[in-house]
Short mmCIF file of C-alpha atoms in Angstrom, two decimals:
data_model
loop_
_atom_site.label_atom_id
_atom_site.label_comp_id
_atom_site.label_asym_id
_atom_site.label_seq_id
_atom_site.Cartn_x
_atom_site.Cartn_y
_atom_site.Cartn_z
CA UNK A 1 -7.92 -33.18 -17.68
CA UNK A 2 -9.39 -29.75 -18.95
CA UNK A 3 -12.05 -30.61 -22.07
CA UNK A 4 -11.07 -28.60 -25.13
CA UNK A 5 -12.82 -26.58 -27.84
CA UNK A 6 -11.04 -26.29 -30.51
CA UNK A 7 -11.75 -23.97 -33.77
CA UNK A 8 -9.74 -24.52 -36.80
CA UNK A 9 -10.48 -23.24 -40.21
CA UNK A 10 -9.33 -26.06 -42.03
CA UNK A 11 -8.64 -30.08 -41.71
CA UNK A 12 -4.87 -30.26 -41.32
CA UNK A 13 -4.88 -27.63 -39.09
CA UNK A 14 -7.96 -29.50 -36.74
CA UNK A 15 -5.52 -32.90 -37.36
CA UNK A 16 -2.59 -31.17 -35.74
CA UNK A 17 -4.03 -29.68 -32.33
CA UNK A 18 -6.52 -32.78 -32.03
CA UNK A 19 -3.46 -35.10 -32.44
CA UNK A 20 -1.41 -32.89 -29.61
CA UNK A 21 -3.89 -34.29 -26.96
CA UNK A 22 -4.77 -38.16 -28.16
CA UNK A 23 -0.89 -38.18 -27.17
CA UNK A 24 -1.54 -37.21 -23.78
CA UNK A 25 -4.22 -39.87 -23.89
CA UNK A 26 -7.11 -37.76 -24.40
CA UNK A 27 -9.63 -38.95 -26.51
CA UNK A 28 -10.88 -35.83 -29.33
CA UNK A 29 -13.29 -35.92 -31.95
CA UNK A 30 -12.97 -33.71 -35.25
CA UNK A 31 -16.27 -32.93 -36.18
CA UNK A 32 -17.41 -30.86 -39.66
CA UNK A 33 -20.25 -29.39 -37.76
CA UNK A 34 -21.16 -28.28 -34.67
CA UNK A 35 -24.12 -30.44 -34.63
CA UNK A 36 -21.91 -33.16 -34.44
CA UNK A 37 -19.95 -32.24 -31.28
CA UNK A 38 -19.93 -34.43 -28.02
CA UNK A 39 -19.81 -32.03 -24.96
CA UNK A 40 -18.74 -34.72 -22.51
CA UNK A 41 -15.20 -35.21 -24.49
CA UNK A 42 -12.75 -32.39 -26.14
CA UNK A 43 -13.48 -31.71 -29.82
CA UNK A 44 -12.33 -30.08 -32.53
CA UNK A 45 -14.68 -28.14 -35.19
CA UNK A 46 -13.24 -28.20 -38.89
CA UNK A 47 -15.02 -24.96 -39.85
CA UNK A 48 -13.00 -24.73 -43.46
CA UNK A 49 -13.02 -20.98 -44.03
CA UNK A 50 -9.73 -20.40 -44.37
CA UNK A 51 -9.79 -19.64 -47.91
CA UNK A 52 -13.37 -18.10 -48.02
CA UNK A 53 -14.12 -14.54 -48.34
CA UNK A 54 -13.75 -12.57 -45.62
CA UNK A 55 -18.02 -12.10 -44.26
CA UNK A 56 -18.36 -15.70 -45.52
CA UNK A 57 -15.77 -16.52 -42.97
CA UNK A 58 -17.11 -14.75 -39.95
CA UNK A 59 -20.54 -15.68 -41.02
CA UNK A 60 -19.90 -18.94 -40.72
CA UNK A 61 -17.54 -18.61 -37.66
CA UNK A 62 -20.06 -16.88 -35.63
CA UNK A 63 -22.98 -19.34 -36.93
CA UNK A 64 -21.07 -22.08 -35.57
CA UNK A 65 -19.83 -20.43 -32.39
CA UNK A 66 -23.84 -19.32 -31.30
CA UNK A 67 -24.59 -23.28 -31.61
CA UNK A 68 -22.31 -24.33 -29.24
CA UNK A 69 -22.85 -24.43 -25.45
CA UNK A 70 -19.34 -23.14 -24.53
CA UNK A 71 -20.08 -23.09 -20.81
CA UNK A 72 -19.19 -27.50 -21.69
CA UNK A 73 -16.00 -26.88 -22.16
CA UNK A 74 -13.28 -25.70 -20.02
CA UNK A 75 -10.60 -24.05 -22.76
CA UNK A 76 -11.75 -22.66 -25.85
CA UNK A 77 -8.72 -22.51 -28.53
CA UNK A 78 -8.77 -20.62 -31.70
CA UNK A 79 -6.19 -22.82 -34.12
CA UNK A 80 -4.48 -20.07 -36.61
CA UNK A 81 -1.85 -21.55 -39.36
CA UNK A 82 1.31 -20.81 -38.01
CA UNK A 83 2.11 -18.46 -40.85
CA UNK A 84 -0.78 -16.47 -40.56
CA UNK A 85 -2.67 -17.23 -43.56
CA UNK A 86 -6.84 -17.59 -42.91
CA UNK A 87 -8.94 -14.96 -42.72
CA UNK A 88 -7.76 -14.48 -38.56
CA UNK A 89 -9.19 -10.98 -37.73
CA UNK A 90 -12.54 -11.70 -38.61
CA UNK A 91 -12.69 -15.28 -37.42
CA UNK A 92 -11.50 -13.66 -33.49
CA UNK A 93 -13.52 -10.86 -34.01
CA UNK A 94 -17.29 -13.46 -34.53
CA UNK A 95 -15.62 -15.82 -31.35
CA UNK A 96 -15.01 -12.43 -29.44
CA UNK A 97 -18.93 -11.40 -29.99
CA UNK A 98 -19.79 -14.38 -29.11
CA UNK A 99 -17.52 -15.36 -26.48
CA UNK A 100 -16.88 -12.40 -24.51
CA UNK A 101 -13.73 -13.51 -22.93
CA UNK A 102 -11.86 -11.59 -20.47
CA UNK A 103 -8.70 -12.25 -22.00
CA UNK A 104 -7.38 -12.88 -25.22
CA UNK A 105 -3.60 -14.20 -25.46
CA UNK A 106 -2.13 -14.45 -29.69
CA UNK A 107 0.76 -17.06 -30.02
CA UNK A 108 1.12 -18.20 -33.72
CA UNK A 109 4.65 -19.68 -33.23
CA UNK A 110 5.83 -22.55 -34.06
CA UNK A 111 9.70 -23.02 -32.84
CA UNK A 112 9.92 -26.53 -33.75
CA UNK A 113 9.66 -25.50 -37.62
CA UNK A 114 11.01 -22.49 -37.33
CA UNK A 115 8.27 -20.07 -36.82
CA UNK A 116 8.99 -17.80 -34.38
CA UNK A 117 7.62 -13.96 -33.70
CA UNK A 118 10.59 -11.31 -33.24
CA UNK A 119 9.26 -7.40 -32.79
CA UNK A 120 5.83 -8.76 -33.58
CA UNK A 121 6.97 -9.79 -36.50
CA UNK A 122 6.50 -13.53 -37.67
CA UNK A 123 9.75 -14.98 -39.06
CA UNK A 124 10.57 -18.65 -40.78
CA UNK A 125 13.58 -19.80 -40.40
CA UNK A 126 15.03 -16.28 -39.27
CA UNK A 127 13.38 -14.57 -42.53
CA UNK A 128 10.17 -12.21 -42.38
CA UNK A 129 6.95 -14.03 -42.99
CA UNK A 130 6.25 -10.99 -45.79
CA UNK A 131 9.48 -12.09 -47.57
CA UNK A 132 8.56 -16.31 -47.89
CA UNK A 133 6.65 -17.80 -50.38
CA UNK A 134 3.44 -17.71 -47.93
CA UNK A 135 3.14 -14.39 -48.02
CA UNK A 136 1.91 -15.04 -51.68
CA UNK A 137 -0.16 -18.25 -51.25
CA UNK A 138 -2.59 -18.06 -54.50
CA UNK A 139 -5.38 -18.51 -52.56
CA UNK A 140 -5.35 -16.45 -49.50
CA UNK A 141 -2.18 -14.57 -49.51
CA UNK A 142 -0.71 -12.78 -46.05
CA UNK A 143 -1.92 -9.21 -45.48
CA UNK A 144 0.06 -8.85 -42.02
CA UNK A 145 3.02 -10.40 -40.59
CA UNK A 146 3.08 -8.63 -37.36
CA UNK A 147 0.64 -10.17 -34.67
CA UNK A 148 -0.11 -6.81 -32.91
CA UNK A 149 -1.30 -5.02 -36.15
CA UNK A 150 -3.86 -7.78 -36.69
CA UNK A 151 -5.28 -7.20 -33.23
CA UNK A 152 -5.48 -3.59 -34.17
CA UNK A 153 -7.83 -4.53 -36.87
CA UNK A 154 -10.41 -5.98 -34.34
CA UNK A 155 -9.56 -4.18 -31.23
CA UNK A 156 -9.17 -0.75 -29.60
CA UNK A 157 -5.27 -0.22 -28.88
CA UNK A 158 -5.04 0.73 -25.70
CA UNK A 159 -6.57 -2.53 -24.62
CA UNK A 160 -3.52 -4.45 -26.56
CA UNK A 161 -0.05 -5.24 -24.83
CA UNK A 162 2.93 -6.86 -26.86
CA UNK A 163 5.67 -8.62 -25.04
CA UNK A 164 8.80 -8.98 -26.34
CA UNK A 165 11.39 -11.19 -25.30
CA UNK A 166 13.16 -9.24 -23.14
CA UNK A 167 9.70 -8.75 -21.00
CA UNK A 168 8.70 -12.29 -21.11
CA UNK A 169 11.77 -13.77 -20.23
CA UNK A 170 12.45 -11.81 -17.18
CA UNK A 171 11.70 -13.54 -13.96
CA UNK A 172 9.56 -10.91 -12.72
CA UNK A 173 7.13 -10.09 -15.22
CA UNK A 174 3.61 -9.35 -13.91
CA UNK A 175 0.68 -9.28 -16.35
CA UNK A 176 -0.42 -5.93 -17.19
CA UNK A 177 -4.40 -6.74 -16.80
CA UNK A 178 -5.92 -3.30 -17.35
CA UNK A 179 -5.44 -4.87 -21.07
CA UNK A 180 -7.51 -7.66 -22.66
CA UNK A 181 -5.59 -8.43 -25.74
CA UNK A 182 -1.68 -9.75 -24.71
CA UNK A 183 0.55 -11.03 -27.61
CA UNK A 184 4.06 -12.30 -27.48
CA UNK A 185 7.17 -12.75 -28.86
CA UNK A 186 8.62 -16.03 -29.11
CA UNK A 187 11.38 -17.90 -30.16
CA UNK A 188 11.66 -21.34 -28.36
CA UNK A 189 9.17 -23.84 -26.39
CA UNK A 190 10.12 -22.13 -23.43
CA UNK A 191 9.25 -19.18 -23.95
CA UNK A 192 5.84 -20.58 -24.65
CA UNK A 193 5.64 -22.74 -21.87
CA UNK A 194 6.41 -18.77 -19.81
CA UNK A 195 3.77 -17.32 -21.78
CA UNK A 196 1.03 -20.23 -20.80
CA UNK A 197 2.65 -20.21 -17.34
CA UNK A 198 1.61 -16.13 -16.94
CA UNK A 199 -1.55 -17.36 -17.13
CA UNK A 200 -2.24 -19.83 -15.16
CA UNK A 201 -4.68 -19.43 -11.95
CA UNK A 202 -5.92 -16.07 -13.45
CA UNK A 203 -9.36 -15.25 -12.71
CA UNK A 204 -11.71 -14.82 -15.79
CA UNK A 205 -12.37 -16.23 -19.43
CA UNK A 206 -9.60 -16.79 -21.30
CA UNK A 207 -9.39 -17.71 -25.48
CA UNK A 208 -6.01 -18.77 -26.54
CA UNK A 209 -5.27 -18.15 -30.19
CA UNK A 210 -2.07 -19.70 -31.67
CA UNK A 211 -0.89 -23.17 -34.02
CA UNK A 212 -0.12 -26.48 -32.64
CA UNK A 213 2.82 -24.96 -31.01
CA UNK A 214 0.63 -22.89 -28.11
CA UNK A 215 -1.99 -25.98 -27.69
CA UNK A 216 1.12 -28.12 -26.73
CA UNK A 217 2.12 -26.42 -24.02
CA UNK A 218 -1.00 -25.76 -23.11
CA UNK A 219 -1.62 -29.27 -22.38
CA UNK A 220 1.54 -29.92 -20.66
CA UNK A 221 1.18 -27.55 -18.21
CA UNK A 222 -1.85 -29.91 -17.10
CA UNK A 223 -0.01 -33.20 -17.45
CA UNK A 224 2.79 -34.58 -15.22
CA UNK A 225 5.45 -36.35 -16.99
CA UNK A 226 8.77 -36.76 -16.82
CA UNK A 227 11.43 -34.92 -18.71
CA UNK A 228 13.50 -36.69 -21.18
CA UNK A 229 17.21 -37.11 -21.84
CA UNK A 230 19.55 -37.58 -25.00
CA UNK A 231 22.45 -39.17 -25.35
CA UNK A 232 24.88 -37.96 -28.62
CA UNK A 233 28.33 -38.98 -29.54
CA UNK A 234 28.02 -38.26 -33.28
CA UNK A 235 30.32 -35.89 -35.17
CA UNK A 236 28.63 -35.29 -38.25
CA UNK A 237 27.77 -32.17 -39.19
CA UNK A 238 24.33 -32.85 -39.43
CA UNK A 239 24.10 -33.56 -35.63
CA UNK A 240 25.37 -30.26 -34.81
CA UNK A 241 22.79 -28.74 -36.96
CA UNK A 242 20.22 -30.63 -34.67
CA UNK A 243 21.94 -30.00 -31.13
CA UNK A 244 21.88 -25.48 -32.39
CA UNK A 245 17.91 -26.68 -33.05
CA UNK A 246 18.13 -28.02 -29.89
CA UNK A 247 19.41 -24.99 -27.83
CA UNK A 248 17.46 -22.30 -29.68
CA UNK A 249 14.34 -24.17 -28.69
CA UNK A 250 15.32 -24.12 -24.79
CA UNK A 251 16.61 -27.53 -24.11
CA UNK A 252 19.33 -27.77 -21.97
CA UNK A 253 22.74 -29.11 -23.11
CA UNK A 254 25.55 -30.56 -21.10
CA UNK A 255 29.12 -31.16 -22.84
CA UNK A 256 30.92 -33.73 -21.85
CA UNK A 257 34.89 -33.12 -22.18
CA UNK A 258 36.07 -36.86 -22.88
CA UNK A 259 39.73 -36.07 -22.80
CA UNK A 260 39.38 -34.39 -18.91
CA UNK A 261 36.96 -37.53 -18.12
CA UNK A 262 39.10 -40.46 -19.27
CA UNK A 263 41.85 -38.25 -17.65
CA UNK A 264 40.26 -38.31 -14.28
CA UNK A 265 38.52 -40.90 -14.24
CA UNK A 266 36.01 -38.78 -12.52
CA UNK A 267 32.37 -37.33 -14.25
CA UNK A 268 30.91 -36.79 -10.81
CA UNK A 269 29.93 -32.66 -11.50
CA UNK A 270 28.28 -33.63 -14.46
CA UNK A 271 25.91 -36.33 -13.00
CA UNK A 272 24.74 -33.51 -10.40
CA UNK A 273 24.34 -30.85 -13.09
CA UNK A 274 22.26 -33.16 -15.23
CA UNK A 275 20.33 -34.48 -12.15
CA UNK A 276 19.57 -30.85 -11.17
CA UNK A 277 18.42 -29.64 -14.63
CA UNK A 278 16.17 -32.87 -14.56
CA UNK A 279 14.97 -32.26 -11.25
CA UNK A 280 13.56 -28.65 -12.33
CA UNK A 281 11.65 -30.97 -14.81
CA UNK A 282 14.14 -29.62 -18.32
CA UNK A 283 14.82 -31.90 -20.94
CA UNK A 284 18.56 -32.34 -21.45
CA UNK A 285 21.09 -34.03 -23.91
CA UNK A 286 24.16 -35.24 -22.76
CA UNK A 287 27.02 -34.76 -25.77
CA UNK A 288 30.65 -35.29 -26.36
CA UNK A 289 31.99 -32.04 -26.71
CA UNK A 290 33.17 -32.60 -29.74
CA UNK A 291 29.68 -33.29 -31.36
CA UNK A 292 28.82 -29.43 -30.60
CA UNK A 293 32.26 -28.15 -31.20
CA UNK A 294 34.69 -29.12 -34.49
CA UNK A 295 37.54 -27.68 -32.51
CA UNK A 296 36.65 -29.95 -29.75
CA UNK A 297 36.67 -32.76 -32.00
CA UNK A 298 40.32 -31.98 -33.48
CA UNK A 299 41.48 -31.04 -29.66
CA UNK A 300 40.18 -34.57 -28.42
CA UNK A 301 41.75 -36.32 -31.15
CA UNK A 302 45.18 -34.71 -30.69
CA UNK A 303 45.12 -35.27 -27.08
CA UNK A 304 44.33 -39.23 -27.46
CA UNK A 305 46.85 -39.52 -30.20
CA UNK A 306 49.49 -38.59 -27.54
CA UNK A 307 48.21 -41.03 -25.15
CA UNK A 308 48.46 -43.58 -28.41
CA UNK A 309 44.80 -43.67 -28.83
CA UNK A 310 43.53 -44.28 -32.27
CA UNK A 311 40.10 -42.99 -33.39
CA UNK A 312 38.51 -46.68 -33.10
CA UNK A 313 39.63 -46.62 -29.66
CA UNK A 314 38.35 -42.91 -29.08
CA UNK A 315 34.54 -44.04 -30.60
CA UNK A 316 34.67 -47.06 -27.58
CA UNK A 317 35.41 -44.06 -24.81
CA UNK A 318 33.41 -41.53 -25.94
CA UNK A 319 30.32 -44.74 -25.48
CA UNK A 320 31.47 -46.01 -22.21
CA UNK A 321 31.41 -42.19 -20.96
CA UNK A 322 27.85 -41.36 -21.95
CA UNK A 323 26.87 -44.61 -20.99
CA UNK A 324 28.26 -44.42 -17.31
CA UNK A 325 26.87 -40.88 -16.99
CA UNK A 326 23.28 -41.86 -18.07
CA UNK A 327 23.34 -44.85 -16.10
CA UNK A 328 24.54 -42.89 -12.89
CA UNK A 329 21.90 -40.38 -13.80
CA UNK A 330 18.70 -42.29 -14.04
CA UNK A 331 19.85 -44.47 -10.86
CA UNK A 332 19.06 -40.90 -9.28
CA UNK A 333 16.38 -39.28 -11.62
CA UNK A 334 12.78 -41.14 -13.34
CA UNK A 335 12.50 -39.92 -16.93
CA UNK A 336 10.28 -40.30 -19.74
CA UNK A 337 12.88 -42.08 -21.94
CA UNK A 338 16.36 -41.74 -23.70
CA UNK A 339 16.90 -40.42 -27.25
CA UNK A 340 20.19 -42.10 -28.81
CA UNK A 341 21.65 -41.08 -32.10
CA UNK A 342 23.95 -43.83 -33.00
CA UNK A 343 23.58 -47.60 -33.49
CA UNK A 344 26.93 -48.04 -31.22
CA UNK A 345 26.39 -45.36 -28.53
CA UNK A 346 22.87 -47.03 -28.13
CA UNK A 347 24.57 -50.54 -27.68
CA UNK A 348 26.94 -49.54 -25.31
CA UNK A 349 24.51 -48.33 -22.85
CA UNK A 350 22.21 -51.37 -23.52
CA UNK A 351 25.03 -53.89 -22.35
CA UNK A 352 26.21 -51.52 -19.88
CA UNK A 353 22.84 -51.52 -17.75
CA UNK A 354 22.63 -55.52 -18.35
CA UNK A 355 19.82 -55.13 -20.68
CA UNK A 356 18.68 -58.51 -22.20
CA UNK A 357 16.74 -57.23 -25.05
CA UNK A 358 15.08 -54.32 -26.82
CA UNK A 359 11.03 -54.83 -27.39
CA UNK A 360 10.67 -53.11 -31.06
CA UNK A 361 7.37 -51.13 -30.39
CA UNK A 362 6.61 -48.77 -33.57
CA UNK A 363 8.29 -46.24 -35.81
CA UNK A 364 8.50 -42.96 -33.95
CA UNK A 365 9.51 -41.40 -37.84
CA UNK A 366 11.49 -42.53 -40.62
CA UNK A 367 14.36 -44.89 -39.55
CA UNK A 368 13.56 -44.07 -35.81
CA UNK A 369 12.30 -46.72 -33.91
CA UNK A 370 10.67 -46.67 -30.57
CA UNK A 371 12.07 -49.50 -28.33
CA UNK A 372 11.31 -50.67 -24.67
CA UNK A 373 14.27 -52.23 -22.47
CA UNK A 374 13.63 -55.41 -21.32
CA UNK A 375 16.05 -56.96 -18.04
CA UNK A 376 18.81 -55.11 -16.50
CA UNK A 377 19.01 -51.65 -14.84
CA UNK A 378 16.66 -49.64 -17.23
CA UNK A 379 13.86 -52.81 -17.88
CA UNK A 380 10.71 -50.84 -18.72
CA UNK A 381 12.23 -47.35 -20.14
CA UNK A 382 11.63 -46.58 -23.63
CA UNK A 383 14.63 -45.48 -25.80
CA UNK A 384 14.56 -44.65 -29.26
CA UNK A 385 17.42 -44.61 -31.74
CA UNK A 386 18.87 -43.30 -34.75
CA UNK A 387 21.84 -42.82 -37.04
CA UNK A 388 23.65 -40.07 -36.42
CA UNK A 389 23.93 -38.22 -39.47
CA UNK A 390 20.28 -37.97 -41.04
CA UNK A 391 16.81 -36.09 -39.95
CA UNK A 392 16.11 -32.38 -40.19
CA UNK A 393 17.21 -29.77 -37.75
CA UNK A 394 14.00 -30.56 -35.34
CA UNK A 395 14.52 -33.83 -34.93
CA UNK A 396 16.43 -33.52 -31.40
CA UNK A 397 13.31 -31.44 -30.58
CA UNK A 398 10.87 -33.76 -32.13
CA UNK A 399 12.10 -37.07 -30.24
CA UNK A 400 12.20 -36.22 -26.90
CA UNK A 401 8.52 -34.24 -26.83
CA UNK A 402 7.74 -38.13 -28.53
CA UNK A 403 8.67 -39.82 -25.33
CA UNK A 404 7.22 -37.41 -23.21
CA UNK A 405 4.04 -38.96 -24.87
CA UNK A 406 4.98 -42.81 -24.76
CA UNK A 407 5.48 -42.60 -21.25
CA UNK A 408 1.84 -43.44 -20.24
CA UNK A 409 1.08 -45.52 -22.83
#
């Protein structure tokens, strides 16, 4: 794997891009000085200026930068706070000087808590960075919420190119590279994974400036793994909250009509649509339709109730279904793992693949466990489980990028 350089201005920030590749199984230092750094592994240099005056900051930036034999390392990451507080424009413009890079490409989103960039513009949670309470930190409170106006502090203009998410998402995009300064509008993982894709094989030094978000798909696109799947049955209104997460951050859901299943006896077209999104290596969650839908679930339960099916009955169907589809699935597809919310949709598949016990490994997060199958169909995959009606909005998000990670442990 690529060795790393990473520049943060302060120690959570270092923490939470150093973390992003010890779970790929890359060792990473955090050092508080560059005298400290060990060129034969990736580090990251705690610089803390993110608070300091503005010359103090690219003083120090630049002192830093001029000690360091960048030619050791292979990418050279600038870590900004993912709502733009720090003292950014002079901290690029000291690693520019001394850098030189051919490229420079400005990602400070963060989809998975709702940081995204729209217009330029840096939103959380769908509201303009300008109009949170960041904007007015005591310490270092936002000057600019629009990505392409802090370039324009550093940089001449007609060397900077925004995208927005019309360009980026269009199939065939090629890189305007009579510019040196690209920035991008973003609003999910995949458009992030697009904009490290654009990219890649391209000739010249690049520095990649952005949060966590960016450095995570940077080191995916170096790391095979397998995509993960999710398995949901819940109603609660909570799980819908997560499965919208879900979908705004590019994961691909399939809805499984119970009714029409138990009807026909026949989930055949789903199995090859999952297969196939797995196959072109997406993350997917198989659902009842009802846990996406409310009229689904009041639709399914009239439709059962004319058949004489109570709702105990219903919660057994909608668990053999997902069950049998997953199973069918991963007879024809490797993945990473399985994500379960539910204590009951997670036994159903267990017995349903012969499993003859769970191996409790660790607490992924709060009241979600990481477990390994042991016997049966599925010995060896990790699963982890939940309830389904707690977490925040990201956790759909959160627990499959978690097994993504587990799988080469």
């Amino acid at each position: 794997m690529n060795k790393f350089l990473i520049i943060a201005d302060d120690f959570t920030g270092a923490n939470d891009t150093g973390v992003k590749l010890t779970e790929k199984g890359t060792p990473v230092e955090v050092v508080f000085s560059a005298l400290n750094l060990n060129p034969s592994s990736s580090c990251v240099v705690d610089t803390e200026t993110r608070n300091d005056a503005k010359n103090v900051a690219y003083g120090k930036v630049k002192d830093i930068i001029n000690t360091i034999n960048l030619d050791d390392y292979d990418i050279i990451y600038k870590k900004v706070d993912s709502t733009l507080r720090g003292n950014i424009s002079d901290e690029l413009m000291a690693l520019t000087e001394s850098y030189d890079p051919d490229y420079i490409v400005f990602d400070p989103a963060l989809p998975s808590l709702e940081r995204e960039v729209v217009n330029g513009n840096l939103l959380v949670s769908g509201e303009h960075l300008k109009k949170t309470e960041f904007a007015h930190d005591p310490l270092k409170p936002i000057e600019n919420e629009n990505i392409k106006k802090i370039f324009e502090q550093i940089y001449p203009t007609g060397l900077i190119r925004l995208y927005t998410l019309n360009e980026l998402r269009n199939k065939e995009l090629v890189l305007d590279l009579s510019k040196r300064y690209f920035c991008f509008d973003t609003e999910n993982d995949t458009d992030m994974a697009r904009v490290v894709h654009l990219f890649s094989g391209l000739k010249g030094k690049i520095l990649w400036v952005g949060s966590s978000g960016l450095i995570e798909e940077l080191i995916n696109s170096q790391n095979e793994y397998n995509p993960s799947i999710a398995l949901v049955g819940s109603v609660s209104e909570k799980t819908r909250e997560q499965l919208k997460c879900a979908e705004k951050n590019g994961l691909s859901l399939v809805s499984l009509p119970i009714y029409q299943i138990y009807s026909s006896g026949d989930y055949s077209r789903y199995v090859k649509q999952i297969t196939n999104l797995l196959k072109q290596h997406k993350d997917v969650i198989i659902m009842s339709s009802a846990s996406y839908d409310r009229n689904e679930l009041h639709k399914t339960r009239r439709l059962f109730k004319k058949d004489g099916i109570c709702d105990e009955q219903l919660g057994s169907i909608v668990q053999t279904v997902l069950a049998g589809v997953c199973r069918k699935v991963i007879s024809q597809q490797k993945v990473s793992g399985i994500f379960v919310t539910g204590g009951a949709t997670a036994k159903g598949l267990l017995s349903m693949v012969n499993a003859e016990k769970t191996i409790v490994k660790e607490e992924v997060a709060l009241g979600m466990p990481l477990l390994q199958i042991e016997g049966g169909e599925f010995n060896g995959i990790n699963i982890i489980s939940k309830a389904g009606a707690f977490g925040d909005s990201s956790l759909l998000v959160f627990a499959l990028k978690k097994l993504h990670s587990y799988e080469k442990r």
